[in-house]
Short mmCIF file of N, CA, C and O in Angstrom, two decimals:
data_model
loop_
_atom_site.label_atom_id
_atom_site.label_comp_id
_atom_site.label_asym_id
_atom_site.label_seq_id
_atom_site.Cartn_x
_atom_site.Cartn_y
_atom_site.Cartn_z
N UNK A 25 0.85 -1.16 0.00
CA UNK A 25 0.00 0.00 0.00
C UNK A 25 0.90 1.23 0.00
O UNK A 25 1.90 1.28 0.71
N UNK A 26 0.50 2.22 -0.79
CA UNK A 26 1.26 3.45 -0.94
C UNK A 26 0.30 4.61 -0.73
O UNK A 26 -0.77 4.65 -1.34
N UNK A 27 0.67 5.54 0.13
CA UNK A 27 -0.17 6.70 0.40
C UNK A 27 0.50 7.91 -0.24
O UNK A 27 1.64 8.25 0.08
N UNK A 28 -0.23 8.54 -1.15
CA UNK A 28 0.25 9.75 -1.81
C UNK A 28 -0.46 10.93 -1.17
O UNK A 28 -1.68 10.95 -1.09
N UNK A 29 0.33 11.89 -0.68
CA UNK A 29 -0.24 13.06 -0.02
C UNK A 29 0.19 14.32 -0.75
O UNK A 29 1.36 14.48 -1.07
N UNK A 30 -0.77 15.19 -0.99
CA UNK A 30 -0.49 16.46 -1.65
C UNK A 30 -1.02 17.61 -0.79
O UNK A 30 -2.12 17.53 -0.26
N UNK A 31 -0.21 18.65 -0.66
CA UNK A 31 -0.58 19.80 0.14
C UNK A 31 -0.50 21.06 -0.72
O UNK A 31 0.51 21.29 -1.38
N UNK A 32 -1.55 21.87 -0.66
CA UNK A 32 -1.44 23.19 -1.31
C UNK A 32 -0.61 24.10 -0.42
O UNK A 32 -0.22 23.73 0.70
N UNK A 33 -0.35 25.30 -0.86
CA UNK A 33 0.43 26.24 -0.05
C UNK A 33 -0.32 26.64 1.22
O UNK A 33 0.30 26.94 2.23
N UNK A 34 -1.66 26.63 1.19
CA UNK A 34 -2.45 26.92 2.36
C UNK A 34 -2.51 25.68 3.25
O UNK A 34 -2.35 24.57 2.78
N UNK A 35 -2.81 25.87 4.53
CA UNK A 35 -2.87 24.75 5.46
C UNK A 35 -4.06 23.83 5.19
O UNK A 35 -4.04 22.66 5.51
N UNK A 36 -5.11 24.34 4.62
CA UNK A 36 -6.30 23.55 4.35
C UNK A 36 -6.22 22.91 2.96
O UNK A 36 -5.56 23.41 2.08
N UNK A 37 -6.92 21.81 2.82
CA UNK A 37 -7.01 21.19 1.50
C UNK A 37 -6.04 20.07 1.23
O UNK A 37 -5.79 19.73 0.08
N UNK A 38 -5.50 19.44 2.27
CA UNK A 38 -4.60 18.31 2.06
C UNK A 38 -5.38 17.15 1.46
O UNK A 38 -6.49 16.85 1.87
N UNK A 39 -4.78 16.50 0.45
CA UNK A 39 -5.41 15.38 -0.24
C UNK A 39 -4.54 14.14 -0.01
O UNK A 39 -3.32 14.19 -0.17
N UNK A 40 -5.17 13.02 0.36
CA UNK A 40 -4.47 11.75 0.51
C UNK A 40 -5.18 10.70 -0.33
O UNK A 40 -6.40 10.62 -0.33
N UNK A 41 -4.38 9.90 -1.04
CA UNK A 41 -4.91 8.84 -1.89
C UNK A 41 -4.10 7.58 -1.62
O UNK A 41 -2.87 7.64 -1.51
N UNK A 42 -4.78 6.45 -1.53
CA UNK A 42 -4.11 5.16 -1.33
C UNK A 42 -4.06 4.43 -2.67
O UNK A 42 -5.07 4.32 -3.37
N UNK A 43 -2.88 3.93 -3.01
CA UNK A 43 -2.68 3.18 -4.25
C UNK A 43 -2.06 1.83 -3.94
O UNK A 43 -1.32 1.67 -2.96
N UNK A 44 -2.32 0.85 -4.79
CA UNK A 44 -1.85 -0.51 -4.55
C UNK A 44 -0.46 -0.79 -5.13
O UNK A 44 0.24 -1.68 -4.66
N UNK A 45 -0.05 -0.05 -6.16
CA UNK A 45 1.24 -0.34 -6.79
C UNK A 45 2.12 0.90 -6.82
O UNK A 45 1.65 2.03 -6.74
N UNK A 46 3.42 0.66 -6.94
CA UNK A 46 4.38 1.77 -7.02
C UNK A 46 4.11 2.64 -8.24
O UNK A 46 4.17 3.86 -8.16
N UNK A 47 3.82 2.01 -9.36
CA UNK A 47 3.59 2.76 -10.58
C UNK A 47 2.37 3.66 -10.47
O UNK A 47 2.40 4.83 -10.88
N UNK A 48 1.28 3.15 -9.89
CA UNK A 48 0.07 3.96 -9.69
C UNK A 48 0.34 5.12 -8.74
O UNK A 48 -0.14 6.23 -8.95
N UNK A 49 1.11 4.85 -7.69
CA UNK A 49 1.43 5.91 -6.73
C UNK A 49 2.25 7.01 -7.40
O UNK A 49 1.98 8.20 -7.20
N UNK A 50 3.21 6.62 -8.22
CA UNK A 50 4.03 7.61 -8.91
C UNK A 50 3.20 8.42 -9.91
O UNK A 50 3.35 9.65 -10.00
N UNK A 51 2.32 7.77 -10.65
CA UNK A 51 1.46 8.48 -11.59
C UNK A 51 0.56 9.48 -10.86
O UNK A 51 0.37 10.61 -11.32
N UNK A 52 0.02 9.07 -9.72
CA UNK A 52 -0.84 9.96 -8.94
C UNK A 52 -0.05 11.15 -8.42
O UNK A 52 -0.52 12.30 -8.48
N UNK A 53 1.14 10.90 -7.92
CA UNK A 53 1.99 11.98 -7.42
C UNK A 53 2.31 12.98 -8.52
O UNK A 53 2.24 14.19 -8.32
N UNK A 54 2.65 12.47 -9.70
CA UNK A 54 2.93 13.36 -10.83
C UNK A 54 1.70 14.16 -11.24
O UNK A 54 1.81 15.33 -11.60
N UNK A 55 0.53 13.55 -11.17
CA UNK A 55 -0.71 14.25 -11.50
C UNK A 55 -0.95 15.40 -10.51
O UNK A 55 -1.36 16.49 -10.92
N UNK A 56 -0.67 15.17 -9.23
CA UNK A 56 -0.81 16.24 -8.24
C UNK A 56 0.14 17.39 -8.56
O UNK A 56 -0.23 18.56 -8.48
N UNK A 57 1.37 17.07 -8.91
CA UNK A 57 2.33 18.11 -9.27
C UNK A 57 1.86 18.88 -10.51
O UNK A 57 1.97 20.11 -10.55
N UNK A 58 1.33 18.17 -11.49
CA UNK A 58 0.82 18.80 -12.70
C UNK A 58 -0.34 19.73 -12.42
O UNK A 58 -0.56 20.70 -13.14
N UNK A 59 -1.11 19.42 -11.36
CA UNK A 59 -2.24 20.27 -10.97
C UNK A 59 -1.79 21.50 -10.18
O UNK A 59 -2.61 22.32 -9.81
N UNK A 60 -0.50 21.61 -9.92
CA UNK A 60 0.03 22.77 -9.23
C UNK A 60 0.14 22.63 -7.73
O UNK A 60 0.41 23.61 -7.04
N UNK A 61 -0.05 21.43 -7.20
CA UNK A 61 0.13 21.22 -5.76
C UNK A 61 1.63 21.11 -5.49
O UNK A 61 2.29 20.19 -5.99
N UNK A 62 2.20 22.03 -4.71
CA UNK A 62 3.66 22.11 -4.61
C UNK A 62 4.31 21.09 -3.68
O UNK A 62 5.50 20.82 -3.81
N UNK A 63 3.57 20.54 -2.73
CA UNK A 63 4.16 19.64 -1.75
C UNK A 63 3.52 18.26 -1.87
O UNK A 63 2.42 18.04 -1.39
N UNK A 64 4.23 17.34 -2.51
CA UNK A 64 3.71 15.99 -2.72
C UNK A 64 4.71 14.99 -2.13
O UNK A 64 5.90 15.05 -2.42
N UNK A 65 4.19 14.10 -1.29
CA UNK A 65 5.02 13.07 -0.69
C UNK A 65 4.33 11.71 -0.84
O UNK A 65 3.13 11.64 -1.04
N UNK A 66 5.15 10.66 -0.74
CA UNK A 66 4.62 9.30 -0.84
C UNK A 66 5.12 8.52 0.38
O UNK A 66 6.33 8.49 0.66
N UNK A 67 4.19 7.91 1.09
CA UNK A 67 4.51 7.08 2.24
C UNK A 67 4.58 5.63 1.76
O UNK A 67 3.59 5.08 1.29
N UNK A 68 5.77 5.02 1.90
CA UNK A 68 5.96 3.64 1.45
C UNK A 68 7.17 3.06 2.16
O UNK A 68 8.10 3.80 2.51
N UNK A 69 7.17 1.76 2.34
CA UNK A 69 8.33 1.05 2.90
C UNK A 69 8.74 1.60 4.26
O UNK A 69 9.92 1.55 4.63
N UNK A 70 7.81 2.18 5.01
CA UNK A 70 8.13 2.76 6.31
C UNK A 70 8.87 4.08 6.22
O UNK A 70 9.43 4.54 7.20
N UNK A 71 8.88 4.70 5.04
CA UNK A 71 9.57 5.97 4.82
C UNK A 71 8.64 6.98 4.16
O UNK A 71 7.61 6.61 3.60
N UNK A 72 9.05 8.24 4.21
CA UNK A 72 8.35 9.30 3.48
C UNK A 72 9.29 9.76 2.38
O UNK A 72 10.43 10.15 2.65
N UNK A 73 8.81 9.69 1.13
CA UNK A 73 9.63 10.05 -0.02
C UNK A 73 9.10 11.29 -0.72
O UNK A 73 7.89 11.50 -0.78
N UNK A 74 10.00 12.08 -1.29
CA UNK A 74 9.58 13.06 -2.28
C UNK A 74 9.27 12.28 -3.56
O UNK A 74 9.63 11.09 -3.67
N UNK A 75 8.66 12.92 -4.52
CA UNK A 75 8.34 12.23 -5.77
C UNK A 75 9.62 11.76 -6.46
O UNK A 75 9.69 10.64 -6.96
N UNK A 76 10.64 12.60 -6.45
CA UNK A 76 11.90 12.24 -7.10
C UNK A 76 12.56 11.03 -6.42
O UNK A 76 13.04 10.11 -7.09
N UNK A 77 12.56 11.04 -5.08
CA UNK A 77 13.15 9.91 -4.35
C UNK A 77 12.38 8.62 -4.63
O UNK A 77 12.98 7.56 -4.81
N UNK A 78 11.06 8.73 -4.65
CA UNK A 78 10.23 7.55 -4.89
C UNK A 78 10.45 7.00 -6.29
O UNK A 78 10.52 5.79 -6.49
N UNK A 79 10.60 7.87 -7.27
CA UNK A 79 10.86 7.43 -8.64
C UNK A 79 12.16 6.63 -8.70
O UNK A 79 12.25 5.64 -9.42
N UNK A 80 13.14 7.03 -7.92
CA UNK A 80 14.41 6.29 -7.90
C UNK A 80 14.24 4.89 -7.33
O UNK A 80 14.94 3.97 -7.74
N UNK A 81 13.29 4.68 -6.41
CA UNK A 81 13.07 3.33 -5.89
C UNK A 81 12.53 2.41 -6.97
O UNK A 81 12.80 1.21 -6.96
N UNK A 82 11.77 2.96 -7.90
CA UNK A 82 11.24 2.16 -9.01
C UNK A 82 12.35 1.85 -10.00
O UNK A 82 12.49 0.71 -10.45
N UNK A 83 13.15 2.84 -10.32
CA UNK A 83 14.25 2.65 -11.26
C UNK A 83 15.24 1.64 -10.71
O UNK A 83 15.72 0.75 -11.41
N UNK A 84 15.56 1.73 -9.42
CA UNK A 84 16.56 0.84 -8.81
C UNK A 84 16.06 -0.59 -8.67
O UNK A 84 16.84 -1.51 -8.57
N UNK A 85 14.72 -0.79 -8.63
CA UNK A 85 14.16 -2.14 -8.51
C UNK A 85 14.20 -2.90 -9.84
O UNK A 85 14.07 -4.11 -9.85
N UNK A 86 14.35 -2.19 -10.92
CA UNK A 86 14.33 -2.85 -12.24
C UNK A 86 15.73 -3.32 -12.60
O UNK A 86 16.71 -2.61 -12.44
N UNK A 87 15.79 -4.53 -13.06
CA UNK A 87 17.07 -5.08 -13.47
C UNK A 87 17.22 -5.02 -14.97
O UNK A 87 16.36 -4.51 -15.68
N UNK A 88 18.29 -5.55 -15.49
CA UNK A 88 18.48 -5.59 -16.94
C UNK A 88 17.34 -6.33 -17.63
O UNK A 88 16.91 -7.38 -17.15
N UNK A 89 16.84 -5.76 -18.68
CA UNK A 89 15.77 -6.40 -19.45
C UNK A 89 14.38 -6.15 -18.95
O UNK A 89 13.42 -6.63 -19.51
N UNK A 90 14.22 -5.42 -17.85
CA UNK A 90 12.87 -5.12 -17.32
C UNK A 90 12.22 -3.99 -18.09
O UNK A 90 12.78 -3.11 -18.56
#
């Protein structure tokens, strides 16, 4: 389970979405950024990631030929 959280610049309006796969979580996070939400984090693996850090976990999990 992956929790994607997006915060606008104001304190109100935090959005949280639960996704089942890493790829879905990353797509959702990118969609939030595209909508102009400046603070997007992903809760996974017992850590809190920025979108860029989380993308690296996907890249690093893929081996040759994936």
